[in-house]
mmCIF file of C-alpha atoms and ligand atoms in Angstrom:
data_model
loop_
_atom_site.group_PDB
_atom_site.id
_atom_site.type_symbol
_atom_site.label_atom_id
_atom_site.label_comp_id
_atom_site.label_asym_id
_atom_site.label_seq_id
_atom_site.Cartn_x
_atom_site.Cartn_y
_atom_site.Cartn_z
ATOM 1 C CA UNK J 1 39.999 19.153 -3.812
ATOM 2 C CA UNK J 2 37.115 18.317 -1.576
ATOM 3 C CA UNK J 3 37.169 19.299 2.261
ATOM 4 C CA UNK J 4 36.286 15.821 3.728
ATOM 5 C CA UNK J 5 33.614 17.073 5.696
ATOM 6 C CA UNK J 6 31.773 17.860 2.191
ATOM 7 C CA UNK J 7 32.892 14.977 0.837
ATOM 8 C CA UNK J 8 31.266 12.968 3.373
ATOM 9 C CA UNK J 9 28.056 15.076 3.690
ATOM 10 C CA UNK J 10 27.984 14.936 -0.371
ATOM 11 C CA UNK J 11 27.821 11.034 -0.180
ATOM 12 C CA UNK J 12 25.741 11.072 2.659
ATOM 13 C CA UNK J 13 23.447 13.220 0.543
ATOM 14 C CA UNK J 14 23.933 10.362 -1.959
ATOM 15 C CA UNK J 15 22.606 7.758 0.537
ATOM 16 C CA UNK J 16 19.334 10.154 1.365
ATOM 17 C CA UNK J 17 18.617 10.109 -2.548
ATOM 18 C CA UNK J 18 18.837 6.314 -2.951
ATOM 19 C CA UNK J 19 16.994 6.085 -0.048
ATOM 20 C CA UNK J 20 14.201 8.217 -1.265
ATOM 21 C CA UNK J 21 14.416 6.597 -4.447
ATOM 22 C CA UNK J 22 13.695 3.371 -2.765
ATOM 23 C CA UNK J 23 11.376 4.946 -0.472
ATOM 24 C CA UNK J 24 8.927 6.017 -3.735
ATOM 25 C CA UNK J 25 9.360 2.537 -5.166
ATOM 26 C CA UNK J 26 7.584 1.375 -2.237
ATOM 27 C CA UNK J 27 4.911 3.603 -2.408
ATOM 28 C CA UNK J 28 4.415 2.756 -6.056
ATOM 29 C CA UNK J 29 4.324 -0.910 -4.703
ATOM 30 C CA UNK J 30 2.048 -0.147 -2.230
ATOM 31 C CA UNK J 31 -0.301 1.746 -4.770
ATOM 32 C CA UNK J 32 -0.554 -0.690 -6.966
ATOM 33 C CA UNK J 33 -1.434 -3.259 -4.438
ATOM 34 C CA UNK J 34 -4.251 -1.462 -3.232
ATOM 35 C CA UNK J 35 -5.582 -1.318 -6.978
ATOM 36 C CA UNK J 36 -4.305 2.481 -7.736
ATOM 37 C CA UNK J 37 -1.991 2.630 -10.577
ATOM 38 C CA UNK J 38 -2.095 6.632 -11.451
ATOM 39 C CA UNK J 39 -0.570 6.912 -8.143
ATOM 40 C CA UNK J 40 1.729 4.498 -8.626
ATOM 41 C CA UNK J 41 2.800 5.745 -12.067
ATOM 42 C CA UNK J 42 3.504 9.013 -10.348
ATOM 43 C CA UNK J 43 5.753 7.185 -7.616
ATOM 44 C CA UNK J 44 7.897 5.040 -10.148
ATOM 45 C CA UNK J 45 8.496 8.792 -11.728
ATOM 46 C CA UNK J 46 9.400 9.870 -8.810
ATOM 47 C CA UNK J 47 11.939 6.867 -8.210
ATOM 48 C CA UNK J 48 13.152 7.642 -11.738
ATOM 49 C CA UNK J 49 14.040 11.711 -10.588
ATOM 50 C CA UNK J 50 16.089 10.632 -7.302
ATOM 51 C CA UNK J 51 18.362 8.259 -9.526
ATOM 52 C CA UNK J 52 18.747 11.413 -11.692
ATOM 53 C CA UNK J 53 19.729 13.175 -8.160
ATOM 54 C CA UNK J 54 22.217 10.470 -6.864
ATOM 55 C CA UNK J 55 24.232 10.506 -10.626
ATOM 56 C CA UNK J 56 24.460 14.419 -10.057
ATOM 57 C CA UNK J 57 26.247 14.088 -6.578
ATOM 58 C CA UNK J 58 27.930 10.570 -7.811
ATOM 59 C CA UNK J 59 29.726 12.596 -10.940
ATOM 60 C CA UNK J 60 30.340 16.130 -9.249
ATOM 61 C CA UNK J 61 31.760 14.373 -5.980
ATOM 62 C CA UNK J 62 34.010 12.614 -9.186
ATOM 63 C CA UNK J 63 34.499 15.781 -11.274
ATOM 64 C CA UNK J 64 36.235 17.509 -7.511
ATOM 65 C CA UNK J 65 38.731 14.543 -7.068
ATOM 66 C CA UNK J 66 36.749 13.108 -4.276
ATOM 67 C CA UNK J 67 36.404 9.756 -3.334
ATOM 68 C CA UNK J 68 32.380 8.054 -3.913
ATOM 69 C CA UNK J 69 31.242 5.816 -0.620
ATOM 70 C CA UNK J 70 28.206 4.166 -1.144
ATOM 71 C CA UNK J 71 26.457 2.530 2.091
ATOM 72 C CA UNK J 72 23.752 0.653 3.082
ATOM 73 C CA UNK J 73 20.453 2.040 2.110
ATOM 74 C CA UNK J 74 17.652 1.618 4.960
ATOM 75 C CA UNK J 75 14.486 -0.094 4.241
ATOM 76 C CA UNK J 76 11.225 2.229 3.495
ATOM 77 C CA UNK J 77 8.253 1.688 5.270
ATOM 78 C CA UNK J 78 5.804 -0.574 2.715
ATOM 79 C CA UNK J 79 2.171 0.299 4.407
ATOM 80 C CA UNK J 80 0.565 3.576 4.835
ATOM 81 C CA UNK J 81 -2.871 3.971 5.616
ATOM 82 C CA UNK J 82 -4.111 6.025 2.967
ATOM 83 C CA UNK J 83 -3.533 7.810 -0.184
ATOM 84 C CA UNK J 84 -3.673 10.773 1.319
ATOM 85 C CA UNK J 85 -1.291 9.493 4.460
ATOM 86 C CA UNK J 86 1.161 8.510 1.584
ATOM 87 C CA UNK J 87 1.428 11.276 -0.390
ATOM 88 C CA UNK J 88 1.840 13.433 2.909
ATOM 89 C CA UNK J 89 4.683 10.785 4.074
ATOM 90 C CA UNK J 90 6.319 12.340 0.225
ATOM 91 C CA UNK J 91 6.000 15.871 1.533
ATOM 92 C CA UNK J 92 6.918 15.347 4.709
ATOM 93 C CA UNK J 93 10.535 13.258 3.291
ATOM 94 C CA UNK J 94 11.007 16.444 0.731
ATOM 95 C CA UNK J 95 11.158 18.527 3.169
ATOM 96 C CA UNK J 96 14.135 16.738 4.921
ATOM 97 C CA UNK J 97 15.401 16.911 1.558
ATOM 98 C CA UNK J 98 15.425 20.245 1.466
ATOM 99 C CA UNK J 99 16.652 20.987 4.535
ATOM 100 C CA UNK J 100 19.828 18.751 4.097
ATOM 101 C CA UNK J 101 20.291 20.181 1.594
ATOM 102 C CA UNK J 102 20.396 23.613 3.159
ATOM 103 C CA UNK J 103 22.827 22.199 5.748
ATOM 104 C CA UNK J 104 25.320 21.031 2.769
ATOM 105 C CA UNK J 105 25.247 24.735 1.092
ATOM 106 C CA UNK J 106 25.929 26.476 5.181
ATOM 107 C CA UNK J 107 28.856 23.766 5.217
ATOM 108 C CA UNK J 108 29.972 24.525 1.546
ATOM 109 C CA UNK J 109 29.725 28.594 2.821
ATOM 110 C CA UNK J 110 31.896 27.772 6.066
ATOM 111 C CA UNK J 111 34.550 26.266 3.769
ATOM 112 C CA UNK J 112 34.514 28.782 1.514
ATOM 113 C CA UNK J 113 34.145 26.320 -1.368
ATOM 114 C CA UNK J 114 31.740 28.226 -3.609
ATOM 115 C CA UNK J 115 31.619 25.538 -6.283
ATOM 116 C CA UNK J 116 30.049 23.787 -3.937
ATOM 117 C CA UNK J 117 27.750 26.165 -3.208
ATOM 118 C CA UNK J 118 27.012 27.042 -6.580
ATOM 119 C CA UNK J 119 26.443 23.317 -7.344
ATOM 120 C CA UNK J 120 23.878 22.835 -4.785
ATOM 121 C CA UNK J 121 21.447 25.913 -6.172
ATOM 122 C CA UNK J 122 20.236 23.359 -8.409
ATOM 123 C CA UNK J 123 19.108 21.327 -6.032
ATOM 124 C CA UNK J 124 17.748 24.299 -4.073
ATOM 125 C CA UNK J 125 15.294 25.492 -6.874
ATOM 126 C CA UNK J 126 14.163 21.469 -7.507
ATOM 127 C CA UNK J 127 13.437 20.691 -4.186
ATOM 128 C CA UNK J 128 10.896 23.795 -4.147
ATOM 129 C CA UNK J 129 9.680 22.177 -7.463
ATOM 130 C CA UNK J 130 9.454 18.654 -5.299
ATOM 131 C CA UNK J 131 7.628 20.275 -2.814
ATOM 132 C CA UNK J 132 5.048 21.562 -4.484
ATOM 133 C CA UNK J 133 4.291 18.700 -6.735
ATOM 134 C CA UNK J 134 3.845 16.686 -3.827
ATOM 135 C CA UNK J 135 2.105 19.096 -1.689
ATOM 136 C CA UNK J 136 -0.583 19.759 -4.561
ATOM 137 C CA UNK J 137 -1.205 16.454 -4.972
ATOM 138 C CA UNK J 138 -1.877 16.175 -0.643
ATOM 139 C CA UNK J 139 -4.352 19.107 -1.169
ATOM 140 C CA UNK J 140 -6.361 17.786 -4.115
ATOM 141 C CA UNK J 141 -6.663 14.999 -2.012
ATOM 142 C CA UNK J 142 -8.140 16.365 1.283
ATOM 143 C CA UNK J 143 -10.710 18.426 -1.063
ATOM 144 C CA UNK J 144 -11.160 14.748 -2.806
ATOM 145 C CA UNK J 145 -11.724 13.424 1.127
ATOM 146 C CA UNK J 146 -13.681 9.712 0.979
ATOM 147 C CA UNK J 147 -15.321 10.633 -2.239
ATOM 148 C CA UNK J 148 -14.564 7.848 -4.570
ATOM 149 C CA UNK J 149 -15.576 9.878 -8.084
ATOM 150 C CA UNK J 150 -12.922 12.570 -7.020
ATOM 151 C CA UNK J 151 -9.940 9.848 -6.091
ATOM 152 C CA UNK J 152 -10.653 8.340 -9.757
ATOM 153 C CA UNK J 153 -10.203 11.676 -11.187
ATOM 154 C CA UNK J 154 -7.216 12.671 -9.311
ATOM 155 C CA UNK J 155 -5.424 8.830 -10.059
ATOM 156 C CA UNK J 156 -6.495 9.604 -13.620
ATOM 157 C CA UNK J 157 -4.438 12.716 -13.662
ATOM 158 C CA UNK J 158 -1.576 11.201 -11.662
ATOM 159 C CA UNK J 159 -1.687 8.346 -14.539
ATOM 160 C CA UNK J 160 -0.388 11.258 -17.013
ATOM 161 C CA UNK J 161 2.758 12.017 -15.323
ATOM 162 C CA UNK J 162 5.947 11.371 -17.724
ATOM 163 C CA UNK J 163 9.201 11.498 -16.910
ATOM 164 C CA UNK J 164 11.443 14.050 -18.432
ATOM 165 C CA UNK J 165 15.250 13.949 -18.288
ATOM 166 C CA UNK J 166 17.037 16.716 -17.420
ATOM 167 C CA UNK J 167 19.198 18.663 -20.286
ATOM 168 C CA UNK J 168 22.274 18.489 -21.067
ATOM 169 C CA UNK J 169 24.296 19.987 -18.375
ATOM 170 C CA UNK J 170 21.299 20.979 -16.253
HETATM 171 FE FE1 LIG M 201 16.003 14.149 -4.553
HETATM 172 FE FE2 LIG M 201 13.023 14.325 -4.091
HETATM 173 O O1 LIG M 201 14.659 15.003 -3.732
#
């Protein structure tokens, strides 16, 4: 059985995925409004990972008897004023990620409810993964700077992105 306090942090976790899920579909809207789709192919990824993220917490919040409770999801910005301001926005947001995250596992180690705990190192391990994808993309960006030939070649690369499922019970 679930302590309510994880319970509730576990769907509020839920509520930051679907909102960063939503938050990336805006960026991919706003990249492909401003005529760069590589970008925006690697945002609708993106969206496609934090819906894998909100079915883990959905089913293990399921698989410990708790009780899902889904709330309203805030609106995402739909303007930022550059690539490279986007793409920072994404590693700025992972990092809040991440650090919920971190709060979640303390709670799940004040409870003493180490399935918990061992559910969330998971998500510890992919939200260094998030970080870094987003971060390298903010760096080969500031190298790329105003230079148009170097933002092509970086949105071509971004265009290559695929997603890939997780396994089977990973
Ligand atoms: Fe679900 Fe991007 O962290």
């Amino acid at each position: 059985m679930l302590h309510a306090d994880i319970e509730k942090a576990l769907n509020d976790q839920i509520n930051a995925e679907l909102f960063s899920s939503y938050l990336y579909y805006a960026m991919a809207a706003y990249f492909e409004a401003t005529g760069i789709p590589g970008a925006a192919n690697w945002m609708r990824i993106q969206t496609q990972e934090e819906l894998v993220h909100v079915s883990k917490y959905f089913e293990y919040i399921v698989d410990r008897g708790g009780r899902v409770a889904l709330g309203a999801v805030a609106a995402p910005p739909s303007q930022w004023r550059s690539p490279l301001a986007a793409f920072e926005a994404a590693l700025a947001h992972e990092r809040l990620i991440s650090a919920r995250i971190h709060k979640i596992a303390d709670l799940a180690v004040k409870h003493r409810d180490h399935g918990t705990h061992n559910f969330l190192q998971w998500f510890i391990s992919e939200q260094i993964e998030e970080e870094k994808t987003a971060e390298d993309v903010v760096q080969k960006l500031k190298l790329a700077g105003k230079d148009g030939a170097g933002l092509f070649m970086i949105d071509r690369e971004l265009a290559t992105r695929v997603f890939t499922p997780p396994a089977a019970g990973a």
